[in-house]
Coordinates of C-alpha atoms in Angstrom, one line a residue:
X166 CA 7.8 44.7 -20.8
X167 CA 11.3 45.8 -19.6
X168 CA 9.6 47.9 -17.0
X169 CA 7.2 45.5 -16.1
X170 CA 9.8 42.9 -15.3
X171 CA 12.1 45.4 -13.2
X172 CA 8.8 46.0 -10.8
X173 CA 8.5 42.3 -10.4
X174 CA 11.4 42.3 -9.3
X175 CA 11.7 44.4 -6.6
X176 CA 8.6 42.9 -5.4
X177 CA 10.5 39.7 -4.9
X178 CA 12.3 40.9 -2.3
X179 CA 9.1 41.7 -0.7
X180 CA 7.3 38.5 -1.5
X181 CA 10.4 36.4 0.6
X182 CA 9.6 39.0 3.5
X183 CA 6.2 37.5 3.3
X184 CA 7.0 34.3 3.1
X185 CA 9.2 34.0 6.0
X186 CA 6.5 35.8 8.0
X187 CA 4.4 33.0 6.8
X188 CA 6.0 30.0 7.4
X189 CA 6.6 31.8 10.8
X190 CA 3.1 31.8 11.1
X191 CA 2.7 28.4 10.0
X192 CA 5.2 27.0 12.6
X193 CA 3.8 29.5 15.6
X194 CA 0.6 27.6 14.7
X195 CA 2.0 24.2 15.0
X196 CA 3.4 24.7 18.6
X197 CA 0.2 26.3 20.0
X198 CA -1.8 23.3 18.7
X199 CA 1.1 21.0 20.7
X200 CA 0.9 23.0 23.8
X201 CA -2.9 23.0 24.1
X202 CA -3.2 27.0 23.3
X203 CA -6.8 28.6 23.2
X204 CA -8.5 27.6 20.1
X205 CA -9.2 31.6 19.7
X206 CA -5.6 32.5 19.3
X207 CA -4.8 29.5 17.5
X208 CA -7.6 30.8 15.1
X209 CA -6.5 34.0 14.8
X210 CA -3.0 32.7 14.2
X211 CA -4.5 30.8 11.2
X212 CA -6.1 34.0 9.7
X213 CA -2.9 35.8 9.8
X214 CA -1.0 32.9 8.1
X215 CA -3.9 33.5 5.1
X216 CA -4.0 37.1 5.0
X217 CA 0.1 36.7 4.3
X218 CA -0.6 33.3 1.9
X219 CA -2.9 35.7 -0.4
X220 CA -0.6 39.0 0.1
X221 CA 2.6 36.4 -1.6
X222 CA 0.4 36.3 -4.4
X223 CA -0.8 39.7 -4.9
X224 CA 3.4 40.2 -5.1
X225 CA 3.4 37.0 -7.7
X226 CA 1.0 38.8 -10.0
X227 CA 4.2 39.7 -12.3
X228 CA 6.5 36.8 -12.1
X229 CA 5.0 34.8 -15.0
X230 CA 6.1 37.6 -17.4
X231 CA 9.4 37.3 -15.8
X232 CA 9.5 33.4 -15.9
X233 CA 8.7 33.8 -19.8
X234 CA 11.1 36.4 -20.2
X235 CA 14.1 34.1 -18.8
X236 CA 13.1 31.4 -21.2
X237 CA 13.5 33.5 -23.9
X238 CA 16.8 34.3 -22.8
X239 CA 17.5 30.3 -21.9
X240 CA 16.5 29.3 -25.6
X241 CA 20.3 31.1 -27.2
X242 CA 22.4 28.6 -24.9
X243 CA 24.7 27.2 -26.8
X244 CA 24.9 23.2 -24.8
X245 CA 21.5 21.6 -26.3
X246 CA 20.4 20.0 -22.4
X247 CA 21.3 23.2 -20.5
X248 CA 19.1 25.0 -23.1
X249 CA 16.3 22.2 -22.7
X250 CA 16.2 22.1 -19.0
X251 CA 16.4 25.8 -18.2
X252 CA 14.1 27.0 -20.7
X253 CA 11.1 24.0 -19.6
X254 CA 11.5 25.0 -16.3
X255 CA 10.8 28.7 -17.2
X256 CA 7.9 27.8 -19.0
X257 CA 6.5 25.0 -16.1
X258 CA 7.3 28.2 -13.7
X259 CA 5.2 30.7 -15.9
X260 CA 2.1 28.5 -15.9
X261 CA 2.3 27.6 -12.2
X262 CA 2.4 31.6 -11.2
X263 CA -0.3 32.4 -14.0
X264 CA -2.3 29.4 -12.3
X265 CA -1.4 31.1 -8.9
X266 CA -3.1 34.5 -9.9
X267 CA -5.9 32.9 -10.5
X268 CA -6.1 31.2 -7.1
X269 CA -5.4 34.6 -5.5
X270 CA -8.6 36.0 -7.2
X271 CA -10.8 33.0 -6.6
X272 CA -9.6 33.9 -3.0
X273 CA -10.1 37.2 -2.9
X274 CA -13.4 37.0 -4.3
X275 CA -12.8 38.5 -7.6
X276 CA -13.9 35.2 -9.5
X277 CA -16.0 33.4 -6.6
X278 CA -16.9 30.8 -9.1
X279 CA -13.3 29.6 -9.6
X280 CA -12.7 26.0 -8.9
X281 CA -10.0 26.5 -6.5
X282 CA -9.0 22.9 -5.6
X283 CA -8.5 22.4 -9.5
X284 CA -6.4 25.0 -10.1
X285 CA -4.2 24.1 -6.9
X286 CA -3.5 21.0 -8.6
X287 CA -2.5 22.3 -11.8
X288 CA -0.2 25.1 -10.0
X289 CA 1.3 21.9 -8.0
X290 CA 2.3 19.8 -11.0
X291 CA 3.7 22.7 -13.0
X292 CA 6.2 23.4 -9.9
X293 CA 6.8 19.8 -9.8
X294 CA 8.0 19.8 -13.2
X295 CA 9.7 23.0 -12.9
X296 CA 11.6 21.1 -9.8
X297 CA 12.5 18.2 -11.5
X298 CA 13.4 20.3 -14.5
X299 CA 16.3 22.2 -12.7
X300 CA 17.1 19.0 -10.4
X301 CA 18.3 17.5 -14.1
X302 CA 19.9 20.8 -15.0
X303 CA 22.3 20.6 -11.5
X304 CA 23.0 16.6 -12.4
X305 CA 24.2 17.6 -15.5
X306 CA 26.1 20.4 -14.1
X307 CA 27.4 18.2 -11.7
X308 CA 28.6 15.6 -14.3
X309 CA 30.5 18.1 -16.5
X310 CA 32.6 19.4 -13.6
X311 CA 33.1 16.1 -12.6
X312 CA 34.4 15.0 -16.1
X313 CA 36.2 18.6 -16.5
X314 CA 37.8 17.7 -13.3
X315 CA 38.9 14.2 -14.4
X316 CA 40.5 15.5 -17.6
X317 CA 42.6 18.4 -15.6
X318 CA 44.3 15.4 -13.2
X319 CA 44.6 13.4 -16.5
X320 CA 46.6 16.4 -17.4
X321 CA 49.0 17.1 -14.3
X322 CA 49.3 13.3 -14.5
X323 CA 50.8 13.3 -17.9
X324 CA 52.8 16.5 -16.8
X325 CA 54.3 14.7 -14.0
X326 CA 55.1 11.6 -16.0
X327 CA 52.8 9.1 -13.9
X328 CA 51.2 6.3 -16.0
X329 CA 47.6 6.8 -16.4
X330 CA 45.0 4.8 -17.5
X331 CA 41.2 6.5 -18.7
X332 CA 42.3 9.1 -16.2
X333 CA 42.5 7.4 -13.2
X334 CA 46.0 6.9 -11.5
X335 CA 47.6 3.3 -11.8
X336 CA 50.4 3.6 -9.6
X337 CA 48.9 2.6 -6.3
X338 CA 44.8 3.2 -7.3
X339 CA 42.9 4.2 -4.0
X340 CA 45.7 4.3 -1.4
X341 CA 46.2 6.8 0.9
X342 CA 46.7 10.4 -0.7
X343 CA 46.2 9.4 -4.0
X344 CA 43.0 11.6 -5.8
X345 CA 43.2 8.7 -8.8
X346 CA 41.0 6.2 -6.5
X347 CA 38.4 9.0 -5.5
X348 CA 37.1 9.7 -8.7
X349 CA 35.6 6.2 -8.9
X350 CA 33.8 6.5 -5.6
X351 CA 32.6 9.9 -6.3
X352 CA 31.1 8.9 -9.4
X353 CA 29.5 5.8 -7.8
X354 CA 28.5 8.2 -4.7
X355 CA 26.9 10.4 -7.0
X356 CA 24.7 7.8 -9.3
X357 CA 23.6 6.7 -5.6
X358 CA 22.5 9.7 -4.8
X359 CA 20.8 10.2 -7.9
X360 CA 18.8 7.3 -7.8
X361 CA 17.3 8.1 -4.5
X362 CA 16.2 11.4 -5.5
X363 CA 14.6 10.0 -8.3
X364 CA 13.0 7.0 -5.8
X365 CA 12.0 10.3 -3.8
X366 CA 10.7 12.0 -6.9
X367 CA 8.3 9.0 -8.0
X368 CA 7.0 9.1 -4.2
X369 CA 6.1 12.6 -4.5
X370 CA 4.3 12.2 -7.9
X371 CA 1.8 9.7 -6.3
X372 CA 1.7 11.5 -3.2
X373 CA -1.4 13.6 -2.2
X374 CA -2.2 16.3 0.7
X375 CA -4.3 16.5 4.1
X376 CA -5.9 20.2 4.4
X377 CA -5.1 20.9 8.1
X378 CA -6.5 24.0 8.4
X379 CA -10.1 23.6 6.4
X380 CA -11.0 20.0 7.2
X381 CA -14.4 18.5 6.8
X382 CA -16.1 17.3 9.7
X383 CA -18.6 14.5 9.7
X384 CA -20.4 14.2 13.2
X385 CA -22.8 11.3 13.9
X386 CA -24.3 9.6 17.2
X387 CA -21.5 8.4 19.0
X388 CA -22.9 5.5 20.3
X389 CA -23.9 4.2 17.7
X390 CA -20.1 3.8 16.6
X391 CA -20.2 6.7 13.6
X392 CA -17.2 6.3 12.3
X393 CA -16.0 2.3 12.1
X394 CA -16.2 2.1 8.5
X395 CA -16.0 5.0 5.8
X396 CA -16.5 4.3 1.7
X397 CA -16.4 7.7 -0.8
X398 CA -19.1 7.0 -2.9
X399 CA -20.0 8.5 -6.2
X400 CA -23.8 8.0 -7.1
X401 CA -27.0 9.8 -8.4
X402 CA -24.2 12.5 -9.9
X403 CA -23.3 13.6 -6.6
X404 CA -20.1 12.6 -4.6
X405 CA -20.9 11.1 -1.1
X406 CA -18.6 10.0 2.6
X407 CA -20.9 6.9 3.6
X408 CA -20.3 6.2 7.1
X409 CA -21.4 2.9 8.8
X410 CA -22.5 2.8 12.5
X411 CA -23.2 -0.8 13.6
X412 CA -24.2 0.0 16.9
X413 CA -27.0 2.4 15.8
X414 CA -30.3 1.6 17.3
X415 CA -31.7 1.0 21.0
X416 CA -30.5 -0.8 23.6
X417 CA -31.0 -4.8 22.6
X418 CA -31.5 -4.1 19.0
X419 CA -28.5 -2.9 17.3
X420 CA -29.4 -3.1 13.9
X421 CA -27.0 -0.8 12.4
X422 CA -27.7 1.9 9.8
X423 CA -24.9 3.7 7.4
X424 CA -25.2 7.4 7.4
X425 CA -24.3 9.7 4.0
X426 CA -22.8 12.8 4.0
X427 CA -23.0 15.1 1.2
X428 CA -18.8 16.2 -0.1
X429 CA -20.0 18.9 -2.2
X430 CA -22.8 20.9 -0.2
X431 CA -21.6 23.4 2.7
X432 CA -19.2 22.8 5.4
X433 CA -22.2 22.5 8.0
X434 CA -24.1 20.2 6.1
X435 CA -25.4 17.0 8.3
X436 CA -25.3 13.4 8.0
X437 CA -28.2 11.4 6.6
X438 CA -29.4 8.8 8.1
X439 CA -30.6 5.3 5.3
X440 CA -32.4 3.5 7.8
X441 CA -31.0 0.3 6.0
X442 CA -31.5 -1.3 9.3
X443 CA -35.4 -0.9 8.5
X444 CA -35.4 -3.5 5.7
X445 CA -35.7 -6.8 5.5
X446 CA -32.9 -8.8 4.2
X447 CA -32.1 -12.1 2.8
X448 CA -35.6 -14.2 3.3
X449 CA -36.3 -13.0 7.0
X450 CA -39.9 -12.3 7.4
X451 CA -39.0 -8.8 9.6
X452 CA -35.4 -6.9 10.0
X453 CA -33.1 -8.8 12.2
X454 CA -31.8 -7.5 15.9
X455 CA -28.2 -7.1 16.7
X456 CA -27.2 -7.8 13.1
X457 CA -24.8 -4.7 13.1
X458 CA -25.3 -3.4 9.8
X459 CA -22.3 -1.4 8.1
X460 CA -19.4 -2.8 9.9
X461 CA -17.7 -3.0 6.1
X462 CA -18.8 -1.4 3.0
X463 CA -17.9 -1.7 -0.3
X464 CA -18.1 -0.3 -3.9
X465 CA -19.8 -2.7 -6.5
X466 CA -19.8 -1.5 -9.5
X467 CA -20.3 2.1 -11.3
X468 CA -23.7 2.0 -11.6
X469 CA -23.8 3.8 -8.1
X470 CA -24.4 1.1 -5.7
X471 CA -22.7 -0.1 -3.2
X472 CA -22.3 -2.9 -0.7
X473 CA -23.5 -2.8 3.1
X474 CA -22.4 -6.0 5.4
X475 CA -24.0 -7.1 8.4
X476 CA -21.8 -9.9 10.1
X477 CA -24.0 -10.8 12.8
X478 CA -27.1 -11.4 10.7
X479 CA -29.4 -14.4 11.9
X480 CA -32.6 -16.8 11.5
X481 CA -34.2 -18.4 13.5
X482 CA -35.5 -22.2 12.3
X483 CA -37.2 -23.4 15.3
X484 CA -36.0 -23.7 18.4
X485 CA -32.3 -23.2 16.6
X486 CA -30.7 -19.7 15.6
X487 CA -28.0 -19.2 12.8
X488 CA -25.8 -16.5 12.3
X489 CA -24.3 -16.8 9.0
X490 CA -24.1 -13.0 8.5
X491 CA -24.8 -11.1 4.8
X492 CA -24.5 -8.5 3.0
X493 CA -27.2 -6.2 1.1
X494 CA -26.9 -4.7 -2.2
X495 CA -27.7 -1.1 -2.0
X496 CA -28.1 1.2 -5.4
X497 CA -27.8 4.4 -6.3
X498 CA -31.2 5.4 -4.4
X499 CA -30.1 4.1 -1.2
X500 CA -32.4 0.8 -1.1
X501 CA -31.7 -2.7 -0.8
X502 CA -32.0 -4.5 -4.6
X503 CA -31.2 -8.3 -3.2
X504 CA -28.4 -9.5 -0.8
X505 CA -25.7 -12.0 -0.3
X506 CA -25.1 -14.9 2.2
X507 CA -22.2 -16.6 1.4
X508 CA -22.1 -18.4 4.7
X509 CA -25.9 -19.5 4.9
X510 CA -26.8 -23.1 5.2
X511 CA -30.2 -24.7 4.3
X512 CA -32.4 -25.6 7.8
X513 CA -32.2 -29.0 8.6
X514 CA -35.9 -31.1 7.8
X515 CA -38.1 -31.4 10.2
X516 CA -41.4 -33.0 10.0
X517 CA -42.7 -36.6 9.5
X518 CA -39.3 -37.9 8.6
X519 CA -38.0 -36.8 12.0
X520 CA -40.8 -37.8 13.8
X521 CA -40.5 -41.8 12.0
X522 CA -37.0 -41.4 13.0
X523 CA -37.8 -41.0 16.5
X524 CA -40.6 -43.7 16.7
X525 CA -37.6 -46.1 15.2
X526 CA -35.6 -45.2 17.9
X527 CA -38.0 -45.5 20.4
X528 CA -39.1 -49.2 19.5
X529 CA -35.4 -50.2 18.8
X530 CA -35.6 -49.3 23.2
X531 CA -38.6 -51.7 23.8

């Protein structure tokens, strides 16, 4: 074991070479992006920056046995918080490099079947905790030198014969040269400061990340506006990015259509068209033009269906037109089951009564 953790650590000294080279990478990458750089070298760049992301970890292999080996050593400290902190943070820093190695072989292709996006988030929250662990070991720290150093003046006070009261000077408090009337603000300094790192903390605990460099790319017809709205959508077991495109269809009948793209399949996988726009909705006898289907969707329920919305949805009653707009209630097969129009009014009568009406009207004239 001994042996084992003096490799380690001489490999640390490596790993920090590699690092730095990394985030050198990392930033290299960042200004050839800004300065419009060929995508080739930019790509290159990229592989570089995860050839030296997987040759940290291949140095990280042995670092949970030294983690675990420094909490043993943390559990014999004699203050009961140091002894808390230290040795939790140990431990949260042993399971995040053990969760590590096994990224680095679902990487290398060791253990292909690895799911690498869950153990990410597991080696994530185990440094988070491992942060916030020694973050409350360095208050603590912070506030026994501060109270060691309040007792000490206390001291040199009552040495020097000046009155003091709970350690602070009372001879002229906070004037000019006097250390009594700093303590005060330096205490009330430091509980500000420690409540906005732990504002910052809670941030960070809801906080989430964008994958840059491995981002999945939904294309669709651009002119049939692919893109205006977007719903993640979980149904028939499999996890889908609907897309709406409201301008889909040609030239004076832009029904609209929402497209769904498949989260879990390959990179390259395409979109599929629902030909919502097809059906007929509400009590239409045929699918309505220029309705603009999947300007807004929205999840219903978890039975797997969802919501598509067509604002510019209208009937014709005669010579009049309304557009009252609705929405269709699409399940987990992708089919309309029914639709709402909250909007819709009932068509005015026409028939004998009007007709009467007008004959009225027209002998009230003679």
């Amino acid at each position: 074991m001994d042996a084992w953790v003096r490799f380690s650590a001489q490999s640390q000294a490596r790993e920090r070479l590699c690092r730095a080279a990394q985030y050198a990478c990392s930033l290299l990458g960042h200004a050839l992006q800004r300065h419009g750089a060929s995508p080739e070298l930019q790509k290159q760049i990229r592989q570089l920056e995860g050839h030296l992301s997987l040759g940290r970890k291949l140095l990280r292999l042995g670092n949970s046995t030294d983690a675990l080996e420094s909490a043993k050593r943390a559990v014999h400290l004699s203050d009961v918080v140091l002894r808390f902190c230290i040795t939790v943070s140990h431990l949260n820093r042993a399971l995040y490099f053990a969760c590590d190695n096994v990224l680095w072989a679902g990487k290398s292709g060791l253990a292909p079947r690895v799911d690498q996006e869950k153990w990410a988030q597991r080696s994530f929250r185990y440094y988070l905790f491992s942060l916030i662990m020694n973050l409350s070991r360095d208050a603590y720290e912070i506030r026994l030198l501060m109270e060691q150093e309040t007792s000490a003046y206390s001291r040199r006070m009552k040495v020097s014969g000046v009155g003091v009261s709970g350690g602070v000077e009372t001879v002229g408090p906070g004037g000019p040269g006097t250390p009594g009337g700093s303590l005060p603000q330096l205490a009330l300094k430091f509980r500000l400061r420690i409540l906005l790192l732990a504002r910052v903390l809670r941030g960070l605990c809801s906080s989430f990340n964008l994958d840059e460099h491995h981002p999945r790319l939904f294309t669709g017809p651009p002119e049939a506006e692919f893109g205006y709205s977007v719903l993640q959508h979980v149904g028939g077991g499999q996890r889908w990015m609907l897309v709406g495109a409201p301008w889909d269809g040609p030239s004076g009948d832009r029904r609209g259509d929402v497209y769904r793209c498949s989260i879990g399949g390959f990179h390259s996988a395409p979109c599929t068209k629902g030909h919502l726009g097809d059906y007929q909705l509400g009590n239409s006898s045929q699918p309505a033009v220029n309705m603009h289907l999947g300007m807004s969707l929205l999840e219903t329920d978890a039975d797997g269906g969802f919501m598509a919305c067509a604002p510019l949805w209208s009937r014709a009653c005669g010579s009049s037109v309304f557009s009252s707009g609705i929405c269709a209630r699409v399940d987990a097969s992708f089919r309309p089951q029914g639709s709402l129009a909250p909007t819709a009014q009932r068509e005015p009568v026409e028939g004998p009564w009007k007709l009467s009406s007008q004959i009225g009207m027209l002998g009230g004239k003679n």
